[in-house]
Amino acid sequence: MEVLSIIISVIGLIVHLIQKADTSSNSASVSSYRDTTYEVVYEFTEEEKLENMNIDSLNICYKTAGSANFSIEKARRTLLNNYVETDFYIDEIIIRQNCMYIKVLHSIPFKSTNKCYGAAFSINYMTANNRVSVYGSKKINADEEQVFKQIASELIIAVS
C-alpha cells in the first residue's frame, strides 16, 4: 500500500511539473527576444585541419593534365578568387610544397543545391613531367564517386 502511494505521488508530481512547464512556455513574452552571437572559441591549426581532412586517404587519382608554367600560389589564388562554381565551393586550401590540400563542400547529386557534404582533395604538381594530378579518397557509393570525378575535372580545369 505504501509503494502504491509513493508511485501515485511521483506520477502526480510529474504531471504537475509538465503542466507548469507548459503554462510557462505558453505565457512567455515574445517581446523579450535575446540575440546571441557565437564567438570562435578555438581556431584549428593547419596541421589539425590536415589531420581532419584525413590526407592519408587521398590516394585515388581522379584526373591528371599537363600544365606548362604551373605555380601553386597562382593556382591557389585562381581557386579562391577567380573560380566560382555553383555546384560546389571551396572551404579551405592548405599548401605544402608542390601539393595543395582542398576542402570542398558539395552535394549529391552534383547539381543539387544542398551542399552539406564535405570532401578533401589534393592537387599535386610533378615537376619532372609538368603534370598536375587531383587525388581524392576511394568511395564505395557510385553516386559519390561520380561527384568526386566531376569535382576533380572542375579543379583540374581551373588550375591547368
mmCIF file of C-alpha atoms in Angstrom:
data_model
loop_
_atom_site.group_PDB
_atom_site.id
_atom_site.type_symbol
_atom_site.label_atom_id
_atom_site.label_comp_id
_atom_site.label_asym_id
_atom_site.label_seq_id
_atom_site.Cartn_x
_atom_site.Cartn_y
_atom_site.Cartn_z
ATOM 1 C CA MET A 1 0.000 0.000 0.000
ATOM 2 C CA GLU A 2 2.841 2.323 0.838
ATOM 3 C CA VAL A 3 4.550 1.604 -2.501
ATOM 4 C CA LEU A 4 1.338 2.393 -4.360
ATOM 5 C CA SER A 5 1.085 5.704 -2.511
ATOM 6 C CA ILE A 6 4.659 6.615 -3.497
ATOM 7 C CA ILE A 7 4.026 5.733 -7.162
ATOM 8 C CA ILE A 8 0.861 7.867 -7.227
ATOM 9 C CA SER A 9 2.734 10.765 -5.608
ATOM 10 C CA VAL A 10 5.574 10.558 -8.166
ATOM 11 C CA ILE A 11 3.145 10.445 -11.076
ATOM 12 C CA GLY A 12 1.229 13.408 -9.623
ATOM 13 C CA LEU A 13 4.485 15.350 -9.278
ATOM 14 C CA ILE A 14 5.457 14.616 -12.885
ATOM 15 C CA VAL A 15 2.041 15.715 -14.159
ATOM 16 C CA HIS A 16 2.289 18.901 -12.078
ATOM 17 C CA LEU A 17 5.766 19.693 -13.490
ATOM 18 C CA ILE A 18 4.606 19.119 -17.057
ATOM 19 C CA GLN A 19 1.620 21.413 -16.545
ATOM 20 C CA LYS A 20 3.850 24.142 -15.077
ATOM 21 C CA ALA A 21 6.334 23.847 -17.944
ATOM 22 C CA ASP A 22 3.515 24.026 -20.494
ATOM 23 C CA THR A 23 1.989 27.056 -18.769
ATOM 24 C CA SER A 24 5.289 28.903 -18.559
ATOM 25 C CA SER A 25 6.156 28.208 -22.198
ATOM 26 C CA ASN A 26 2.758 29.451 -23.392
ATOM 27 C CA SER A 27 2.934 32.635 -21.347
ATOM 28 C CA ALA A 28 6.438 33.629 -22.453
ATOM 29 C CA SER A 29 6.637 37.140 -23.794
ATOM 30 C CA VAL A 30 7.548 37.392 -27.452
ATOM 31 C CA SER A 31 8.973 40.871 -26.968
ATOM 32 C CA SER A 32 11.812 39.551 -24.808
ATOM 33 C CA TYR A 33 13.908 38.241 -27.700
ATOM 34 C CA ARG A 34 17.597 37.927 -26.892
ATOM 35 C CA ASP A 35 20.101 37.836 -29.698
ATOM 36 C CA THR A 36 23.207 35.778 -29.142
ATOM 37 C CA THR A 37 26.298 35.842 -31.277
ATOM 38 C CA TYR A 38 28.689 32.966 -31.478
ATOM 39 C CA GLU A 39 32.355 33.576 -30.995
ATOM 40 C CA VAL A 40 35.069 31.347 -32.362
ATOM 41 C CA VAL A 41 36.262 29.515 -29.290
ATOM 42 C CA TYR A 42 39.105 27.635 -30.920
ATOM 43 C CA GLU A 43 40.763 28.052 -34.294
ATOM 44 C CA PHE A 44 42.309 24.876 -35.733
ATOM 45 C CA THR A 45 45.941 24.998 -36.811
ATOM 46 C CA GLU A 46 46.869 23.965 -40.350
ATOM 47 C CA GLU A 47 48.210 20.652 -39.040
ATOM 48 C CA GLU A 48 44.932 19.921 -37.251
ATOM 49 C CA LYS A 49 42.963 20.841 -40.376
ATOM 50 C CA LEU A 50 45.089 18.464 -42.443
ATOM 51 C CA GLU A 51 44.549 15.733 -39.869
ATOM 52 C CA ASN A 52 40.780 16.301 -40.046
ATOM 53 C CA MET A 53 40.927 16.123 -43.852
ATOM 54 C CA ASN A 54 42.393 12.620 -43.470
ATOM 55 C CA ILE A 55 45.005 13.325 -46.135
ATOM 56 C CA ASP A 56 46.448 9.800 -45.925
ATOM 57 C CA SER A 57 43.280 8.523 -47.606
ATOM 58 C CA LEU A 58 43.747 10.794 -50.665
ATOM 59 C CA ASN A 59 45.296 8.070 -52.797
ATOM 60 C CA ILE A 60 42.953 7.718 -55.780
ATOM 61 C CA CYS A 61 43.959 9.774 -58.814
ATOM 62 C CA TYR A 62 40.784 11.178 -60.340
ATOM 63 C CA LYS A 63 42.264 13.420 -63.017
ATOM 64 C CA THR A 64 45.658 14.353 -64.497
ATOM 65 C CA ALA A 65 46.592 17.051 -67.010
ATOM 66 C CA GLY A 66 49.684 18.709 -68.361
ATOM 67 C CA SER A 67 50.444 22.207 -67.229
ATOM 68 C CA ALA A 68 53.196 24.474 -68.502
ATOM 69 C CA ASN A 69 54.218 27.378 -66.244
ATOM 70 C CA PHE A 70 52.363 25.977 -63.236
ATOM 71 C CA SER A 71 52.565 27.910 -59.983
ATOM 72 C CA ILE A 72 50.992 26.509 -56.825
ATOM 73 C CA GLU A 73 50.390 30.020 -55.471
ATOM 74 C CA LYS A 74 48.770 31.128 -58.735
ATOM 75 C CA ALA A 75 46.555 28.024 -58.632
ATOM 76 C CA ARG A 76 45.530 28.850 -55.052
ATOM 77 C CA ARG A 77 44.606 32.415 -55.994
ATOM 78 C CA THR A 78 42.696 31.175 -59.021
ATOM 79 C CA LEU A 79 40.663 28.766 -56.919
ATOM 80 C CA LEU A 80 39.942 31.254 -54.137
ATOM 81 C CA ASN A 81 39.413 34.449 -56.134
ATOM 82 C CA ASN A 82 38.511 33.760 -59.722
ATOM 83 C CA TYR A 83 36.996 30.323 -59.851
ATOM 84 C CA VAL A 84 33.354 30.454 -58.811
ATOM 85 C CA GLU A 85 31.349 27.294 -59.255
ATOM 86 C CA THR A 86 27.753 26.877 -58.160
ATOM 87 C CA ASP A 87 27.957 23.079 -57.931
ATOM 88 C CA PHE A 88 30.475 23.130 -55.065
ATOM 89 C CA TYR A 89 32.543 25.618 -53.169
ATOM 90 C CA ILE A 90 35.993 25.616 -51.662
ATOM 91 C CA ASP A 91 36.051 25.889 -47.897
ATOM 92 C CA GLU A 92 39.783 25.620 -47.196
ATOM 93 C CA ILE A 93 43.114 25.477 -49.028
ATOM 94 C CA ILE A 94 46.386 24.468 -47.392
ATOM 95 C CA ILE A 95 49.654 24.400 -49.353
ATOM 96 C CA ARG A 96 52.598 22.096 -48.620
ATOM 97 C CA GLN A 97 55.465 22.393 -51.150
ATOM 98 C CA ASN A 98 54.062 21.236 -54.525
ATOM 99 C CA CYS A 99 50.807 19.950 -53.025
ATOM 100 C CA MET A 100 47.586 21.801 -52.348
ATOM 101 C CA TYR A 101 45.016 20.275 -49.984
ATOM 102 C CA ILE A 102 41.492 21.461 -50.628
ATOM 103 C CA LYS A 103 38.358 21.046 -48.541
ATOM 104 C CA VAL A 104 35.286 21.177 -50.754
ATOM 105 C CA LEU A 105 31.616 21.353 -49.792
ATOM 106 C CA HIS A 106 29.349 19.700 -52.337
ATOM 107 C CA SER A 107 26.040 17.990 -52.838
ATOM 108 C CA ILE A 108 24.997 14.564 -54.048
ATOM 109 C CA PRO A 109 23.887 14.547 -56.834
ATOM 110 C CA PHE A 110 26.421 17.046 -58.139
ATOM 111 C CA LYS A 111 23.948 19.656 -59.446
ATOM 112 C CA SER A 112 21.814 19.728 -56.277
ATOM 113 C CA THR A 113 21.551 22.860 -54.144
ATOM 114 C CA ASN A 114 22.145 21.367 -50.675
ATOM 115 C CA LYS A 115 25.917 21.439 -50.196
ATOM 116 C CA CYS A 116 26.075 19.533 -46.929
ATOM 117 C CA TYR A 117 28.812 17.039 -47.801
ATOM 118 C CA GLY A 118 32.472 17.740 -47.215
ATOM 119 C CA ALA A 119 35.333 16.152 -49.097
ATOM 120 C CA ALA A 120 39.063 16.633 -49.312
ATOM 121 C CA PHE A 121 41.167 16.640 -52.447
ATOM 122 C CA SER A 122 44.819 17.203 -53.131
ATOM 123 C CA ILE A 123 46.311 18.790 -56.209
ATOM 124 C CA ASN A 124 49.874 17.653 -56.796
ATOM 125 C CA TYR A 125 52.299 19.193 -59.251
ATOM 126 C CA MET A 126 55.014 16.884 -60.577
ATOM 127 C CA THR A 127 57.946 18.975 -61.804
ATOM 128 C CA ALA A 128 59.580 16.059 -63.629
ATOM 129 C CA ASN A 129 56.848 15.852 -66.273
ATOM 130 C CA ASN A 130 54.924 19.145 -65.767
ATOM 131 C CA ARG A 131 51.728 17.327 -64.819
ATOM 132 C CA VAL A 132 49.047 18.228 -62.324
ATOM 133 C CA SER A 133 47.005 15.476 -60.655
ATOM 134 C CA VAL A 134 43.899 15.638 -58.497
ATOM 135 C CA TYR A 135 43.658 12.986 -55.793
ATOM 136 C CA GLY A 136 40.725 12.062 -53.603
ATOM 137 C CA SER A 137 39.621 9.199 -51.427
ATOM 138 C CA LYS A 138 38.061 5.979 -52.660
ATOM 139 C CA LYS A 139 34.283 5.891 -52.499
ATOM 140 C CA ILE A 140 32.059 2.823 -52.461
ATOM 141 C CA ASN A 141 28.880 4.659 -53.379
ATOM 142 C CA ALA A 142 28.656 5.128 -57.174
ATOM 143 C CA ASP A 143 26.864 8.497 -56.873
ATOM 144 C CA GLU A 144 29.550 9.854 -54.583
ATOM 145 C CA GLU A 145 32.306 8.575 -56.859
ATOM 146 C CA GLN A 146 30.673 10.315 -59.830
ATOM 147 C CA VAL A 147 30.542 13.590 -57.869
ATOM 148 C CA PHE A 148 34.232 13.227 -56.969
ATOM 149 C CA LYS A 149 35.131 12.732 -60.640
ATOM 150 C CA GLN A 150 33.166 15.842 -61.617
ATOM 151 C CA ILE A 151 34.775 17.946 -58.870
ATOM 152 C CA ALA A 152 38.235 16.691 -59.905
ATOM 153 C CA SER A 153 37.506 17.674 -63.512
ATOM 154 C CA GLU A 154 36.465 21.167 -62.448
ATOM 155 C CA LEU A 155 39.551 21.557 -60.250
ATOM 156 C CA ILE A 156 41.947 20.416 -62.984
ATOM 157 C CA ILE A 157 40.385 22.821 -65.483
ATOM 158 C CA ALA A 158 40.752 25.666 -63.007
ATOM 159 C CA VAL A 159 44.442 25.144 -62.240
ATOM 160 C CA SER A 160 45.853 23.996 -65.578
#
